[in-house]
Amino acid sequence: MFAPRDPDEYLLASERRVIRVRRHWAALAWDIFETAALLAVAVMISYILPPGTWLIQNILWYAALIVLLRFAYLVLDWWVERIVVTDKRFMMTTGVFTTKVLMMPIGKVTDLTYERTWVGRLFGYGTMIVESAGQIQALNQINYLPKPEQVYDAISELVFGDKKAQAERFSMIRARKAALGKKSNG
C-alpha cells in the first residue's frame, strides 16, 4: 500500500521494455562521505566533552540520529528511482512518499550523447544527455547512469534503427512467450 509502484505498471500493453536500471551507487558517494564525516565529528565531540554535560551529549546524539535518518531516506529514494526505456518512450519514476513519473517519447529524440569522466570509467557510470526537437525535456540529462555504452547503443537502435526489424523482433518475443504459456502483454 505504501510501497512505490513498480515502473513496469506504467507500461502500455503494446510497449516492450528495453532497459530498466537505477542510478549507479556512486550517486550516493557524497552523501556517504557527508554522513560518515558528520558522525565522526559527533563521536569526536562526544569524546572531548566533560562527563557532566549529559544534556549536550543527548543533543549531540539526537543530531547524529537525524543525520542517519536523513541518509537512510536518501538511500531509500535512490533505491526506488528507476530509469526505464521502452520501444516507445523514456520513463523515470522517483519518490518515496509522492511518486513522480517523468516521460519523454522516443520519437522526440533528435540527439543522444553520453559522457564519462575518468572516475565514471573507473566505476562504470556516465551521464546521458538527451536532446529533443527544440524543447527542454524532463529527462534532458541523466547523471550516474550505469553501463552508459549499452544504454546508448540500445537507445540509438530504438531511435535511429530499422523500425520494421524491431517490430518483427518484438512480435517473435511475444510469440515465444505465448508458446511457452507465459502471459503476454498484448
Short mmCIF file of C-alpha atoms in Angstrom, two decimals:
data_model
loop_
_atom_site.label_atom_id
_atom_site.label_comp_id
_atom_site.label_asym_id
_atom_site.label_seq_id
_atom_site.Cartn_x
_atom_site.Cartn_y
_atom_site.Cartn_z
CA MET A 1 0.00 0.00 0.00
CA PHE A 2 2.73 2.47 0.91
CA ALA A 3 5.38 1.00 -1.38
CA PRO A 4 6.04 2.89 -4.60
CA ARG A 5 4.59 1.34 -7.74
CA ASP A 6 6.78 -0.78 -9.92
CA PRO A 7 7.72 1.18 -13.08
CA ASP A 8 6.51 -1.71 -15.24
CA GLU A 9 2.97 -0.96 -14.06
CA TYR A 10 3.10 2.26 -16.10
CA LEU A 11 3.88 0.45 -19.35
CA LEU A 12 1.27 0.07 -22.04
CA ALA A 13 0.35 -3.40 -23.26
CA SER A 14 1.91 -2.58 -26.63
CA GLU A 15 5.24 -1.44 -25.12
CA ARG A 16 8.38 -3.54 -24.91
CA ARG A 17 10.78 -2.75 -22.09
CA VAL A 18 14.34 -2.48 -23.36
CA ILE A 19 16.22 -1.14 -20.35
CA ARG A 20 15.40 -0.86 -16.66
CA VAL A 21 18.10 0.47 -14.33
CA ARG A 22 18.57 2.56 -11.24
CA ARG A 23 21.28 5.15 -10.97
CA HIS A 24 24.74 3.91 -10.10
CA TRP A 25 25.56 3.67 -6.39
CA ALA A 26 28.15 6.42 -6.97
CA ALA A 27 25.21 8.85 -6.93
CA LEU A 28 25.28 8.33 -3.16
CA ALA A 29 29.06 8.81 -2.77
CA TRP A 30 28.88 12.39 -1.50
CA ASP A 31 26.04 11.52 0.89
CA ILE A 32 28.05 8.57 2.24
CA PHE A 33 31.08 10.80 2.79
CA GLU A 34 28.99 13.57 4.36
CA THR A 35 27.22 11.18 6.74
CA ALA A 36 30.45 9.48 7.79
CA ALA A 37 32.14 12.84 8.38
CA LEU A 38 29.25 14.19 10.47
CA LEU A 39 29.13 11.01 12.56
CA ALA A 40 32.90 11.15 13.07
CA VAL A 41 32.60 14.75 14.24
CA ALA A 42 29.81 13.74 16.65
CA VAL A 43 31.98 10.95 18.10
CA MET A 44 34.99 13.27 18.50
CA ILE A 45 32.93 16.00 20.16
CA SER A 46 31.32 13.43 22.45
CA TYR A 47 34.75 12.14 23.41
CA ILE A 48 36.08 15.65 24.14
CA LEU A 49 33.10 16.80 26.26
CA PRO A 50 33.48 16.57 30.03
CA PRO A 51 31.50 13.78 31.77
CA GLY A 52 28.94 16.10 33.41
CA THR A 53 27.46 17.50 30.19
CA TRP A 54 24.73 14.92 29.64
CA LEU A 55 22.33 17.42 28.03
CA ILE A 56 24.85 18.39 25.34
CA GLN A 57 25.69 14.69 24.85
CA ASN A 58 21.99 13.87 24.32
CA ILE A 59 21.52 16.73 21.87
CA LEU A 60 24.65 15.63 20.02
CA TRP A 61 23.45 12.02 19.69
CA TYR A 62 19.97 13.08 18.62
CA ALA A 63 21.62 15.20 15.92
CA ALA A 64 23.63 12.12 14.88
CA LEU A 65 20.41 10.11 14.73
CA ILE A 66 18.86 12.76 12.46
CA VAL A 67 21.94 12.52 10.20
CA LEU A 68 21.50 8.73 10.00
CA LEU A 69 17.76 9.01 9.29
CA ARG A 70 18.46 11.54 6.53
CA PHE A 71 20.98 9.16 4.99
CA ALA A 72 18.50 6.27 5.21
CA TYR A 73 15.93 8.40 3.38
CA LEU A 74 18.45 9.30 0.64
CA VAL A 75 19.31 5.63 0.15
CA LEU A 76 15.62 4.71 0.00
CA ASP A 77 14.98 7.49 -2.51
CA TRP A 78 17.87 6.19 -4.64
CA TRP A 79 16.56 2.63 -4.34
CA VAL A 80 13.02 3.38 -5.59
CA GLU A 81 14.14 5.57 -8.50
CA ARG A 82 14.10 3.69 -11.80
CA ILE A 83 15.01 4.64 -15.34
CA VAL A 84 13.03 2.66 -17.91
CA VAL A 85 13.45 2.76 -21.67
CA THR A 86 10.83 1.10 -23.83
CA ASP A 87 10.45 0.93 -27.57
CA LYS A 88 8.13 3.95 -27.32
CA ARG A 89 9.44 6.20 -24.52
CA PHE A 90 11.88 7.07 -21.74
CA MET A 91 10.50 6.98 -18.21
CA MET A 92 11.90 7.79 -14.82
CA THR A 93 9.96 7.06 -11.65
CA THR A 94 11.05 8.75 -8.45
CA GLY A 95 9.78 9.47 -4.98
CA VAL A 96 9.37 7.69 -1.68
CA PHE A 97 6.20 9.34 -0.44
CA THR A 98 4.98 11.03 -3.61
CA THR A 99 5.59 9.16 -6.84
CA LYS A 100 6.69 11.25 -9.78
CA VAL A 101 6.79 9.79 -13.30
CA LEU A 102 8.83 11.65 -15.91
CA MET A 103 8.29 10.63 -19.52
CA MET A 104 9.57 11.51 -22.99
CA PRO A 105 8.53 9.81 -26.24
CA ILE A 106 11.38 8.10 -28.11
CA GLY A 107 10.19 9.79 -31.31
CA LYS A 108 11.11 13.23 -29.94
CA VAL A 109 14.79 12.35 -29.52
CA THR A 110 16.95 14.26 -32.01
CA ASP A 111 20.38 13.83 -30.43
CA LEU A 112 21.88 11.48 -27.90
CA THR A 113 25.22 11.89 -26.13
CA TYR A 114 26.91 10.21 -23.25
CA GLU A 115 29.86 11.48 -21.26
CA ARG A 116 32.20 9.58 -18.96
CA THR A 117 34.79 11.12 -16.70
CA TRP A 118 37.80 9.07 -15.68
CA VAL A 119 36.07 8.35 -12.36
CA GLY A 120 32.97 7.26 -14.28
CA ARG A 121 35.06 4.89 -16.40
CA LEU A 122 36.68 3.51 -13.26
CA PHE A 123 33.38 2.81 -11.50
CA GLY A 124 31.19 2.10 -14.55
CA TYR A 125 28.82 5.07 -14.85
CA GLY A 126 28.31 8.07 -17.09
CA THR A 127 25.98 10.90 -17.99
CA MET A 128 23.41 10.59 -20.78
CA ILE A 129 22.31 13.80 -22.49
CA VAL A 130 19.08 13.51 -24.48
CA GLU A 131 18.07 16.35 -26.77
CA SER A 132 14.68 16.72 -28.36
CA ALA A 133 13.19 18.90 -31.09
CA GLY A 134 13.70 22.40 -29.69
CA GLN A 135 12.43 21.61 -26.20
CA ILE A 136 13.96 21.05 -22.79
CA GLN A 137 12.52 17.78 -21.57
CA ALA A 138 12.26 16.42 -18.03
CA LEU A 139 14.79 13.72 -18.91
CA ASN A 140 17.30 16.05 -20.56
CA GLN A 141 20.29 14.86 -18.51
CA ILE A 142 20.59 11.60 -16.58
CA ASN A 143 23.61 11.52 -14.29
CA TYR A 144 25.19 8.40 -12.79
CA LEU A 145 23.76 6.11 -15.45
CA PRO A 146 25.27 2.61 -15.15
CA LYS A 147 26.74 0.99 -18.28
CA PRO A 148 26.16 4.07 -20.45
CA GLU A 149 27.59 2.45 -23.61
CA GLN A 150 24.99 -0.30 -23.54
CA VAL A 151 22.19 2.17 -22.81
CA TYR A 152 23.45 4.48 -25.58
CA ASP A 153 23.58 1.61 -28.10
CA ALA A 154 20.09 0.37 -27.18
CA ILE A 155 18.54 3.84 -27.38
CA SER A 156 20.35 4.59 -30.64
CA GLU A 157 18.93 1.39 -32.11
CA LEU A 158 15.43 2.41 -30.98
CA VAL A 159 15.67 5.96 -32.28
CA PHE A 160 17.69 5.54 -35.44
CA GLY A 161 17.47 1.79 -36.17
CA ASP A 162 15.26 -0.21 -38.51
CA LYS A 163 11.69 0.06 -37.16
CA LYS A 164 10.42 -2.91 -39.18
CA ALA A 165 13.14 -5.23 -37.82
CA GLN A 166 12.40 -4.05 -34.28
CA ALA A 167 8.68 -4.78 -34.72
CA GLU A 168 9.43 -8.26 -36.08
CA ARG A 169 11.81 -9.00 -33.20
CA PHE A 170 9.20 -7.82 -30.69
CA SER A 171 6.47 -9.99 -32.27
CA MET A 172 8.82 -13.01 -32.18
CA ILE A 173 9.47 -12.47 -28.48
CA ARG A 174 5.73 -12.27 -27.80
CA ALA A 175 5.09 -15.41 -29.89
CA ARG A 176 7.80 -17.31 -27.99
CA LYS A 177 6.27 -16.26 -24.64
CA ALA A 178 2.81 -17.33 -25.83
CA ALA A 179 4.20 -20.71 -26.96
CA LEU A 180 5.74 -21.23 -23.55
CA GLY A 181 2.43 -20.39 -21.87
CA LYS A 182 3.57 -17.13 -20.29
CA LYS A 183 1.20 -14.23 -20.01
CA SER A 184 1.72 -11.78 -22.86
CA ASN A 185 1.36 -8.04 -22.58
CA GLY A 186 -0.97 -7.70 -25.52
#
